[in-house]
Coordinates of C-alpha atoms in Angstrom, one line a residue:
X1 CA 5.9 43.9 -59.1
X2 CA 9.8 43.1 -58.4
X3 CA 12.5 40.2 -58.2
X4 CA 12.7 38.2 -55.5
X5 CA 16.2 37.8 -53.8
X6 CA 18.5 35.0 -52.9
X7 CA 17.2 35.2 -49.3
X8 CA 12.9 34.4 -50.0
X9 CA 11.6 32.3 -50.1
X10 CA 8.9 30.9 -53.0
X11 CA 5.8 31.4 -50.3
X12 CA 7.2 35.3 -49.0
X13 CA 6.8 35.2 -53.8
X14 CA 3.2 33.4 -53.7
X15 CA 2.3 35.8 -51.7
X16 CA 3.5 38.3 -52.8
X17 CA 1.8 37.8 -56.7
X18 CA -1.3 37.1 -54.5
X19 CA -1.7 40.3 -52.4
X20 CA -2.6 38.4 -48.8
X21 CA 0.1 39.3 -46.0
X22 CA 1.4 37.3 -44.0
X23 CA -0.4 38.0 -41.4
X24 CA -3.5 36.3 -42.5
X25 CA -3.5 33.1 -44.1
X26 CA -5.8 32.6 -46.8
X27 CA -8.2 30.5 -47.8
X28 CA -5.8 27.5 -48.9
X29 CA -4.0 27.8 -46.5
X30 CA -6.8 26.8 -44.7
X31 CA -8.6 24.2 -45.8
X32 CA -4.4 23.0 -46.0
X33 CA -4.1 23.1 -42.6
X34 CA -6.8 20.8 -41.7
X35 CA -8.6 22.0 -38.2
X36 CA -6.8 23.4 -34.9
X37 CA -5.9 22.2 -31.8
X38 CA -8.1 23.1 -29.2
X39 CA -7.1 24.9 -26.5
X40 CA -4.7 23.5 -23.4
X41 CA -7.6 25.0 -21.3
X42 CA -10.3 22.1 -23.6
X43 CA -8.4 19.3 -22.7
X44 CA -8.6 17.3 -20.1
X45 CA -6.0 17.0 -17.5
X46 CA -4.0 13.5 -18.3
X47 CA -4.2 11.4 -15.0
X48 CA -0.6 11.1 -12.3
X49 CA 0.8 8.1 -12.2
X50 CA 1.3 6.9 -8.4
X51 CA 5.1 6.1 -8.5
X52 CA 7.6 5.5 -5.0
X53 CA 10.4 7.2 -4.8
X54 CA 12.1 4.9 -6.5
X55 CA 9.8 5.0 -9.5
X56 CA 8.3 1.9 -9.3
X57 CA 4.6 1.6 -8.9
X58 CA 3.6 0.6 -5.5
X59 CA 3.2 -3.3 -5.5
X60 CA -0.4 -2.8 -3.7
X61 CA -1.9 -0.6 -7.0
X62 CA -0.1 -3.1 -9.2
X63 CA -4.2 -4.2 -8.9
X64 CA -7.5 -3.1 -8.0
X65 CA -10.0 -5.4 -6.8
X66 CA -13.7 -4.1 -7.0
X67 CA -16.4 -5.6 -4.8
X68 CA -17.9 -8.4 -6.5
X69 CA -21.8 -8.5 -6.1
X70 CA -22.2 -11.0 -8.7
X71 CA -21.1 -12.9 -5.8
X72 CA -22.7 -11.2 -2.8
X73 CA -26.4 -11.4 -3.0
X74 CA -28.1 -9.4 0.9
X75 CA -27.5 -9.1 4.1
X76 CA -30.9 -10.9 4.2
X77 CA -30.6 -13.9 6.0
X78 CA -29.1 -12.5 9.0
X79 CA -32.2 -9.2 9.5
X80 CA -34.9 -11.7 10.8
X81 CA -32.5 -13.6 13.5
X82 CA -30.9 -9.8 14.3
X83 CA -34.8 -10.1 15.0
X84 CA -35.9 -12.6 16.6
X85 CA -33.1 -11.8 19.6
X86 CA -34.5 -8.4 19.8
X87 CA -38.0 -8.8 19.9
X88 CA -39.4 -12.7 19.4
X89 CA -42.5 -12.6 17.5
X90 CA -42.1 -9.2 15.2
X91 CA -41.1 -9.6 11.5
X92 CA -40.1 -7.7 8.1
X93 CA -42.3 -7.3 5.8
X94 CA -39.8 -8.3 1.8
X95 CA -40.0 -4.3 0.9
X96 CA -39.1 -3.3 4.7
X97 CA -35.9 -6.1 4.5
X98 CA -35.1 -3.8 1.1
X99 CA -34.6 -1.3 2.7
X100 CA -32.3 -2.2 5.6
X101 CA -29.8 -3.7 2.5
X102 CA -29.3 -1.4 0.7
X103 CA -29.5 0.6 4.2
X104 CA -26.7 -1.6 5.1
X105 CA -25.1 -2.0 0.9
X106 CA -24.8 0.8 1.3
X107 CA -23.2 2.7 4.7
X108 CA -20.4 -0.5 4.6
X109 CA -19.8 1.2 1.2
X110 CA -19.1 4.7 2.7
X111 CA -17.2 2.9 6.0
X112 CA -14.3 0.3 3.4
X113 CA -14.7 3.7 0.6
X114 CA -13.8 6.3 3.6
X115 CA -11.3 3.1 5.8
X116 CA -9.4 2.9 2.3
X117 CA -9.0 7.0 1.5
X118 CA -7.1 6.2 5.4
X119 CA -5.2 3.9 4.4
X120 CA -3.4 5.8 1.3
X121 CA -3.1 8.9 3.1
X122 CA -1.2 7.2 5.5
X123 CA 0.5 5.1 2.9
X124 CA -0.3 1.8 3.5
X125 CA -2.3 -1.0 1.8
X126 CA -4.2 -2.4 4.2
X127 CA -6.6 -1.7 5.9
X128 CA -6.2 -1.9 9.9
X129 CA -9.3 -1.6 12.4
X130 CA -8.4 1.9 13.1
X131 CA -9.3 2.9 9.8
X132 CA -12.3 1.0 9.6
X133 CA -12.8 2.5 13.2
X134 CA -12.0 6.4 11.5
X135 CA -14.7 6.0 9.0
X136 CA -17.0 4.6 11.2
X137 CA -16.6 7.8 13.7
X138 CA -16.2 11.2 10.7
X139 CA -19.5 9.0 9.3
X140 CA -21.4 8.3 12.0
X141 CA -22.4 11.4 13.7
X142 CA -21.8 12.4 17.5
X143 CA -22.3 9.4 20.1
X144 CA -23.5 7.2 17.1
X145 CA -20.5 6.6 15.3
X146 CA -19.2 6.1 19.7
X147 CA -21.5 3.7 20.5
X148 CA -21.5 1.7 16.7
X149 CA -17.6 1.5 18.1
X150 CA -17.8 0.0 21.3
X151 CA -20.7 -2.4 20.2
X152 CA -18.3 -4.1 17.3
X153 CA -15.6 -4.2 19.4
X154 CA -17.6 -5.3 22.1
X155 CA -18.5 -7.8 19.5
X156 CA -15.1 -8.5 18.6
X157 CA -14.1 -9.4 21.6
X158 CA -16.7 -11.2 22.5
X159 CA -15.9 -13.7 18.4
X160 CA -12.6 -13.9 20.1
X161 CA -12.7 -15.6 23.4
X162 CA -15.3 -17.6 22.0
X163 CA -13.1 -19.1 18.9

């Protein structure tokens, strides 16, 4: 074998003596290296932080409020009242009240989420009445959405005049 020159390292001498090439690492080198890092495509992407133009976070995103389901049980108390106004003498079974309750909660959550998205897209931290009306138009099809918005507007007007 040839004498190592001063510019070759000790590892080069070892690989020449063992007969392995520099391209393929030996088994001992593989064991010392440990498990390889996963490809960047396999790793989950990191979420970008929401920042304002000045580099700070928006004050409305400091703490997110989630729905407090523990404080609010159901809409079940309101169904008999509304039914009495529309059809006197009719009643609802417990199963039908549960179905109506889950339907109302689901629609409420959908409208609130969509209105929140609309407010976020317009860079506001507060959900406005226009956001809720637009969310209802988007979620309820055709005439049903228009009718819901008009009935809600009438109800709000009646409430404000009675106060």
